[in-house]
Structures are given as structure tokens and as C-alpha cells.
mmCIF file of C-alpha atoms in Angstrom:
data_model
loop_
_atom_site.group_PDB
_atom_site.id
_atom_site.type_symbol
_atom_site.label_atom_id
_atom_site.label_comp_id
_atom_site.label_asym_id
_atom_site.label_seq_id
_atom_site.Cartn_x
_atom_site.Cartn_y
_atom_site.Cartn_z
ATOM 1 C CA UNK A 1 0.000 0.000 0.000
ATOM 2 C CA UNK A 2 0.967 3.275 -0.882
ATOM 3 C CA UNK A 3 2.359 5.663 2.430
ATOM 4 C CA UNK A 4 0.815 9.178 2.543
ATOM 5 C CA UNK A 5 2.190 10.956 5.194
ATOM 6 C CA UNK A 6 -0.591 13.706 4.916
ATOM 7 C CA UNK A 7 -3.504 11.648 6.161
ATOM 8 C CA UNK A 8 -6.026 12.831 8.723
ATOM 9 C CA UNK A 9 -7.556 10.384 11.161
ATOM 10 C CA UNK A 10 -10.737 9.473 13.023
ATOM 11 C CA UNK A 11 -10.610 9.741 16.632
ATOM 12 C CA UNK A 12 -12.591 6.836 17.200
ATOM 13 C CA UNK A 13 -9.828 4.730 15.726
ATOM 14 C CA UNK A 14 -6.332 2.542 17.216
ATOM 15 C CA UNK A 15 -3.020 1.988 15.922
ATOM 16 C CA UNK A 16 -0.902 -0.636 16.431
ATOM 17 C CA UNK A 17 3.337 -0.101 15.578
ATOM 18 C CA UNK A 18 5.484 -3.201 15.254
ATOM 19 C CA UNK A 19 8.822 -1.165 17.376
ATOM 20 C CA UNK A 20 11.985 -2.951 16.420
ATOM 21 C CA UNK A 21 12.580 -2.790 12.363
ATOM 22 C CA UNK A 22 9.175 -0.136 12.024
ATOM 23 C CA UNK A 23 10.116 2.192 14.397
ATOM 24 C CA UNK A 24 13.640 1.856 14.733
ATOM 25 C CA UNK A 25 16.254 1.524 12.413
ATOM 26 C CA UNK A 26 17.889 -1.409 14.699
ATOM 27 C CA UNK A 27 16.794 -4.568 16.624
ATOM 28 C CA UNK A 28 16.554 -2.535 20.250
ATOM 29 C CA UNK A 29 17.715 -5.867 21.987
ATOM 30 C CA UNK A 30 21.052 -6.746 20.588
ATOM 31 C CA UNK A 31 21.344 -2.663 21.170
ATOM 32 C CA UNK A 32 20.222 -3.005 24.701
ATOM 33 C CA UNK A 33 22.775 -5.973 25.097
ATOM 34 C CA UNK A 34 25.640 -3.738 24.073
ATOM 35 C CA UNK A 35 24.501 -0.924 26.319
ATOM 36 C CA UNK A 36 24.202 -3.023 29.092
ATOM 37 C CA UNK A 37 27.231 -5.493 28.604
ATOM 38 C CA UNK A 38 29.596 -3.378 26.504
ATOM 39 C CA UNK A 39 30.194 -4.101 23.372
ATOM 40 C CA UNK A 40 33.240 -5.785 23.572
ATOM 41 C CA UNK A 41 31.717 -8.285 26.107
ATOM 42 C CA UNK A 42 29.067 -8.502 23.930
ATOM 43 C CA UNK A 43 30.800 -9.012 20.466
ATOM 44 C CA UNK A 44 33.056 -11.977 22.289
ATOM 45 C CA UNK A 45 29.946 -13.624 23.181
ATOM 46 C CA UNK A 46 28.782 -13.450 19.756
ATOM 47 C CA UNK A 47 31.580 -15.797 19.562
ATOM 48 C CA UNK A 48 30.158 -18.530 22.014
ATOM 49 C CA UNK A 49 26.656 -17.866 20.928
ATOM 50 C CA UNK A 50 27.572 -18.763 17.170
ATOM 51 C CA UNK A 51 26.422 -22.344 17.345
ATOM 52 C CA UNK A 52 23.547 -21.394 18.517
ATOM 53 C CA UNK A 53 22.869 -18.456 15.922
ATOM 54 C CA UNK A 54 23.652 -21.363 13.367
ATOM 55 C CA UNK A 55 21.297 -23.448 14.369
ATOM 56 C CA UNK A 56 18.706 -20.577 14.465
ATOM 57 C CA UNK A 57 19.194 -19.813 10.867
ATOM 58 C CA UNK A 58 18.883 -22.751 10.039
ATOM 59 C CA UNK A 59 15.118 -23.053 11.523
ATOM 60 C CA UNK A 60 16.789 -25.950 14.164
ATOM 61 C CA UNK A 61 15.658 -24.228 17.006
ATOM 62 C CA UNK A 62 12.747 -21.764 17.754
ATOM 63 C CA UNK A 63 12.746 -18.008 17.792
ATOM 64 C CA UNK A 64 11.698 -17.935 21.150
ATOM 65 C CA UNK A 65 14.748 -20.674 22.421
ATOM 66 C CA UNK A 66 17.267 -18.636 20.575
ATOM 67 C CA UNK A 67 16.190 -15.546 22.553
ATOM 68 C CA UNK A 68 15.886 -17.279 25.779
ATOM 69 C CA UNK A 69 19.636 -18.467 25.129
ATOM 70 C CA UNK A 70 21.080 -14.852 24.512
ATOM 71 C CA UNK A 71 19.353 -13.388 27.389
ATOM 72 C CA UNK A 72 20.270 -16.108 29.649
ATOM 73 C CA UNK A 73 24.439 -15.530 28.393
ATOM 74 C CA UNK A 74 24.288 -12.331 29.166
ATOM 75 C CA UNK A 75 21.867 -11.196 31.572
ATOM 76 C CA UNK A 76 20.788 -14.428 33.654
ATOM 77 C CA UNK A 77 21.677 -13.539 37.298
ATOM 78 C CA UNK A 78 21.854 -9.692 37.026
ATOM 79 C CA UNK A 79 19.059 -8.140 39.929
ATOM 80 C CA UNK A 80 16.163 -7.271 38.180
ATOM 81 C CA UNK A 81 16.459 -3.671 40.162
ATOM 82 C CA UNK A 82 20.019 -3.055 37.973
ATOM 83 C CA UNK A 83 18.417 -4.600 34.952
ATOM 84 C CA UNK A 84 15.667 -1.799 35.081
ATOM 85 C CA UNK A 85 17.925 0.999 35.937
ATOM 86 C CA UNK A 86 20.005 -0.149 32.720
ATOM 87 C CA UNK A 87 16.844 -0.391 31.002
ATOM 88 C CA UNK A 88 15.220 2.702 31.766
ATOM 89 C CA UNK A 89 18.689 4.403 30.959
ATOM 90 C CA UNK A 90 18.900 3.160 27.535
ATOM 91 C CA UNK A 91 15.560 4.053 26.841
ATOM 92 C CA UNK A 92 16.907 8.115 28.100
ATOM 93 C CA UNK A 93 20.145 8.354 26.459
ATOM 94 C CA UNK A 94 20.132 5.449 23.769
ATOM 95 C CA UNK A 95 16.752 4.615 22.322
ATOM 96 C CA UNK A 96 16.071 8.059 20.956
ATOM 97 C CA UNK A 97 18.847 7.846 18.226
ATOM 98 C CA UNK A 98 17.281 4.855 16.903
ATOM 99 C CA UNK A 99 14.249 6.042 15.985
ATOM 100 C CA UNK A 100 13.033 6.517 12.591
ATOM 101 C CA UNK A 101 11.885 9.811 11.797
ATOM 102 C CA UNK A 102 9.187 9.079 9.324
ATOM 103 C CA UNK A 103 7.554 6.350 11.744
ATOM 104 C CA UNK A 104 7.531 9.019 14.081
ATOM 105 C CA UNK A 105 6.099 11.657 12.686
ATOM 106 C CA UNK A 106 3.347 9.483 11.782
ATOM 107 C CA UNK A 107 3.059 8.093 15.653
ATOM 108 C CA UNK A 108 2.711 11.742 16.348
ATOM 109 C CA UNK A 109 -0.245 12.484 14.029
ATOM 110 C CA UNK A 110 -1.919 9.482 15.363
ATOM 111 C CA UNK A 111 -1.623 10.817 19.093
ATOM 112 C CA UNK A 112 -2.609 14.412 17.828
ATOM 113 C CA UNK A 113 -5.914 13.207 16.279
ATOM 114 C CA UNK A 114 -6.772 10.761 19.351
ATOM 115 C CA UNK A 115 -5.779 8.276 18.057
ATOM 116 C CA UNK A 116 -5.314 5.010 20.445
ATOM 117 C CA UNK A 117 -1.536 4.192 19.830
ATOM 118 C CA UNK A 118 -0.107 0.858 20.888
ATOM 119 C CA UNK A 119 3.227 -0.684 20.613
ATOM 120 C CA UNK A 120 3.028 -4.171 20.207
ATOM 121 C CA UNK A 121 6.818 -5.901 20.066
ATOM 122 C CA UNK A 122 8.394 -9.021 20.786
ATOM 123 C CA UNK A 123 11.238 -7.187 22.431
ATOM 124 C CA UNK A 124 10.952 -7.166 26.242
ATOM 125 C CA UNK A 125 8.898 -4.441 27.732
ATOM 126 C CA UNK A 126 11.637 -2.959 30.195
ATOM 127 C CA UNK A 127 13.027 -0.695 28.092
ATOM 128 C CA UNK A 128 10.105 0.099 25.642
ATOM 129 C CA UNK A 129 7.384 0.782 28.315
ATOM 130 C CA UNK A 130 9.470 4.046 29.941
ATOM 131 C CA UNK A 131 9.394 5.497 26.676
ATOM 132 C CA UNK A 132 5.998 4.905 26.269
ATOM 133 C CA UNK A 133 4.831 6.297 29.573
ATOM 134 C CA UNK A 134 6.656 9.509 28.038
ATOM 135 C CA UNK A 135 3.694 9.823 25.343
ATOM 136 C CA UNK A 136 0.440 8.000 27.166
ATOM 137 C CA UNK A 137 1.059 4.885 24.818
ATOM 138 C CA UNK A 138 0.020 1.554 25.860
ATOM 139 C CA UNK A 139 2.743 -1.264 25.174
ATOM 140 C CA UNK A 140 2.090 -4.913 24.247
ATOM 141 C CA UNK A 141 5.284 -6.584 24.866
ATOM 142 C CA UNK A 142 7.584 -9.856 25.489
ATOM 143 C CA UNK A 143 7.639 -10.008 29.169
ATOM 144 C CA UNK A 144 11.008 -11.545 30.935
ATOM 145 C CA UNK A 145 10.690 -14.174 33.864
ATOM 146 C CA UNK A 146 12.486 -13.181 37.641
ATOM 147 C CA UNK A 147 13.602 -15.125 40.175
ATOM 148 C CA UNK A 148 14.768 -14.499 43.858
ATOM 149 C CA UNK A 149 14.959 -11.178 42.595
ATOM 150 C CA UNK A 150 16.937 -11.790 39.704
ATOM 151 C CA UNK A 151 17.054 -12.304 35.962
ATOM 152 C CA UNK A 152 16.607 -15.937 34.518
ATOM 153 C CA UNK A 153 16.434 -15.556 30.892
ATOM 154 C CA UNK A 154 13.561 -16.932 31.057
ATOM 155 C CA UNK A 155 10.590 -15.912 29.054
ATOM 156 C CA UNK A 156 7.166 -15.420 30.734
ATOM 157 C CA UNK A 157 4.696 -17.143 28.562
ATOM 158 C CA UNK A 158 5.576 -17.011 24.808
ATOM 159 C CA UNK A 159 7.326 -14.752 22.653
ATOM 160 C CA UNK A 160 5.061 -12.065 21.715
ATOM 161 C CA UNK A 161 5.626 -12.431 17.784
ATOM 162 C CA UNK A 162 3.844 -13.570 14.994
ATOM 163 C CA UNK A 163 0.295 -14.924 16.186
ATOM 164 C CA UNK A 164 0.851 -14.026 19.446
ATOM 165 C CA UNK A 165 0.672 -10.739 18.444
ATOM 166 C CA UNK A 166 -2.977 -11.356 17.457
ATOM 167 C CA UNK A 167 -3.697 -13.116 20.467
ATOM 168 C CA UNK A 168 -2.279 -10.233 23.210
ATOM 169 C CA UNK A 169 -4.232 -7.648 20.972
ATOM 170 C CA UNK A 170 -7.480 -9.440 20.688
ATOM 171 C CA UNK A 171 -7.103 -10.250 24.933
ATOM 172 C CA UNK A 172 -6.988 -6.305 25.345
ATOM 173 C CA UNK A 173 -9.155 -5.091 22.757
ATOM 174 C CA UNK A 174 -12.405 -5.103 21.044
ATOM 175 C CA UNK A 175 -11.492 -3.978 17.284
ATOM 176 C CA UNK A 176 -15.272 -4.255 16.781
ATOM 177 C CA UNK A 177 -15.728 -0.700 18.928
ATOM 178 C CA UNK A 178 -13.028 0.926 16.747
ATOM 179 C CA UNK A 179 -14.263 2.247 13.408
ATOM 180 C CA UNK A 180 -10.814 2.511 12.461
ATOM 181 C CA UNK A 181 -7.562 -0.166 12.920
ATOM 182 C CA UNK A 182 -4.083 0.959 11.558
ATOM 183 C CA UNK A 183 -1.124 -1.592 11.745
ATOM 184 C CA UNK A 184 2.080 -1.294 10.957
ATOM 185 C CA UNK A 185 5.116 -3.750 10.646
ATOM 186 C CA UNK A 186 8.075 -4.960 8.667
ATOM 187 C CA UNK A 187 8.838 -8.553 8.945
ATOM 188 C CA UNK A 188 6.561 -11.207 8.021
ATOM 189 C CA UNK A 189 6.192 -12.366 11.847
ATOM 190 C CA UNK A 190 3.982 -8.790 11.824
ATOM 191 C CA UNK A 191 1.453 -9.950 8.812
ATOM 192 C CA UNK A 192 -1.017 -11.961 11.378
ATOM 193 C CA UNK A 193 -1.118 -8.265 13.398
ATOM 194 C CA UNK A 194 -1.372 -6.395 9.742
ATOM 195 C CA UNK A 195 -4.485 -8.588 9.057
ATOM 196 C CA UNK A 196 -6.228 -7.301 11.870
ATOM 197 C CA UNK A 197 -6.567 -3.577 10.183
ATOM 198 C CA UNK A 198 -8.269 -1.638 8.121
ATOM 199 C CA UNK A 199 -5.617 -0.286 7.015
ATOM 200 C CA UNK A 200 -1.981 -2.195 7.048
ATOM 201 C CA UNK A 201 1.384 -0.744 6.272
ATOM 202 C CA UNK A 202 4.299 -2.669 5.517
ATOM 203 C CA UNK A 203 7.810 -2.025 5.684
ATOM 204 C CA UNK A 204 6.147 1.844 5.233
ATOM 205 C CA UNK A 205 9.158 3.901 6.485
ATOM 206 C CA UNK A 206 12.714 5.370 4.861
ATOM 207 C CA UNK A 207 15.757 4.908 6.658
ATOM 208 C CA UNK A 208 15.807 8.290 7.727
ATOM 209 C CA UNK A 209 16.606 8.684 11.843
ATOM 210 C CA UNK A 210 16.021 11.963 13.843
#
């Protein structure tokens, strides 16, 4: 579908963003990993993690095992207190650059005409729901298990990707009180969430950043 940047909007309509790829120009998690590891720590486990990242790309093991793996390398054990400082940090001083400007100029217009706005990623929520307590938006997100206090690497539930998408949005919302449903995404894990629209948009936004 053809983008037009110009559109007006009903306010008795809700828009749901894909975040990492749509809105930013970067996957937010390996990012997040770097902030909070360093990037040399990080790039040397890239090292140990490459059997695993094989095996990934080659379909061997789900997206949802792969993830658990990373975070488990190199977060398991960290206090979930200093995992949401970090978190809430990056989201200050990092997240911003990522951002494309496009995708947010048209989360903007949405907010200006009332228009519900929802995030809805597979990321984990810690560092996307700060930002989105900035702007009143509501946050549909991959939630991380705690133990004792601490990080497992664990995911709560599933992986919010793909169907599960769907599933988290239809849980929260009726789409039948909404005369209008934007979506937006750019992978085809995001096409079940697209479906749900009246109007989809995919892969929509220029790699343009603020």
C-alpha cells in the first residue's frame, strides 16, 4: 500500500506499531545488550553464541529458544532492580537515536488526532514501556521471567511475535468498537497483526533517523 504521510484520522480509531525494524532503524535488543554489557563483552559472546545463531538460521531451534539463550548468556543472574535501571537508561540516552523519523512523525499524528496508539513488540517491555509512559502509549510486549529477585532468561509465557501478536491484541481489545484499525510492521512475523486492520502498512518507512 501506498504511504501518505498527509492523512487525517478518526478519533474513534487505534493503531498498532510493530517497534523494532518499524520504528527503529535497529533490533533494540542486541542494542540493549551492548549498552548493558559493553560491546566488547558482547561481540566476544557473539563468539560462544555462534552455534547457537547457526542453528537458528537454520530453523533448528525456535525463535523464542534462541532468545531465551542470549538473554540467559548475558543477563541471567543480574538483579532485576540493575536490569531496570540499565533499562530505563537506555531508553533516556540510547533509544532516541534509533528512531526513525518518518515512523515518528506518523506516531505523532496518530496521538494528535486521538488516536489510540499501541506498541506491540516481541522485544521485552523494560526498556520500551518508559518510553511509552513519556507519550500515554500503551505497550504490548515480550515479558522476561524473575527469580529471587533476579534475571533468569527466562521468558514469561511465549514470545510475543507472529500470532501471538494477534492473540495479546485481541485479549486487550475489542477492534469491533473501533471504526478505524491501523497496523504497521516490517517482517513477516507482523502480517497476522497487519491482518487485523483496516488499514496495514508494511515495511512503510525510509531509513531516515532523527
Amino acid at each position: 500500500m501506498q504511504y501518505d504521510f498527509m492523512k487525517n484520522y478518526s478519533d474513534n480509531s487505534i493503531a498498532f506499531f510493530d517497534f523494532d525494524g518499524t520504528l527503529t532503524s535497529k533490533d533494540t535488543l542486541i542494542e540493549l545488550l551492548k549498552f548493558a554489557r559493553g560491546k566488547t563483552r558482547f561481540y566476544a559472546g557473539l563468539v560462544v553464541l555462534s552455534p547457537m545463531l547457526a542453528a537458528f538460521k537454520a530453523r533448528l531451534i525456535s525463535n523464542q529458544r534462541a532468545k531465551e539463550i542470549m538473554l540467559s548468556f548475558y543477563l541471567k543472574g543480574m538483579p532485576a532492580e540493575e536490569f531496570e535501571s540499565i533499562c530505563k537508561d537506555f531508553a533516556a540516552t540510547h533509544l532516541p537515536s534509533l528512531f526513525r523519523k518518518p515512523a515518528l512523525t506518523e506516531l505523532r499524528r496518530h496521538l494528535q488526532n486521538d488516536t489510540q496508539v499501541v506498541i506491540v513488540s516481541a522485544s521485552p517491555e523494560n526498556w520500551i514501556l518508559p518510553w511509552c509512559q513519556q507519550f500515554n502509549i500503551k505497550c504490548i510486549a515480550t515479558k522476561l521471567k524473575v527469580r529471587d529477585g533476579k534475571i533468569t532468561g527466562k521468558i514469561s509465557g511465549r514470545n510475543c511475535q507472529g500470532n501471538e501478536k494477534v492473540k495479546h491484541i485481541l485479549k486487550k481489545y475489542n477492534l469491533s468498537h473501533y471504526t478505524k484499525i491501523y497496523a504497521y510492521g516490517d517482517t513477516p512475523d507482523d502480517l497476522p497483526m497487519l491482518s487485523l486492520a483496516t488499514e496495514s502498512f508494511y515495511k512503510p518507512f525510509k531509513e531516515q533517523l532523527i
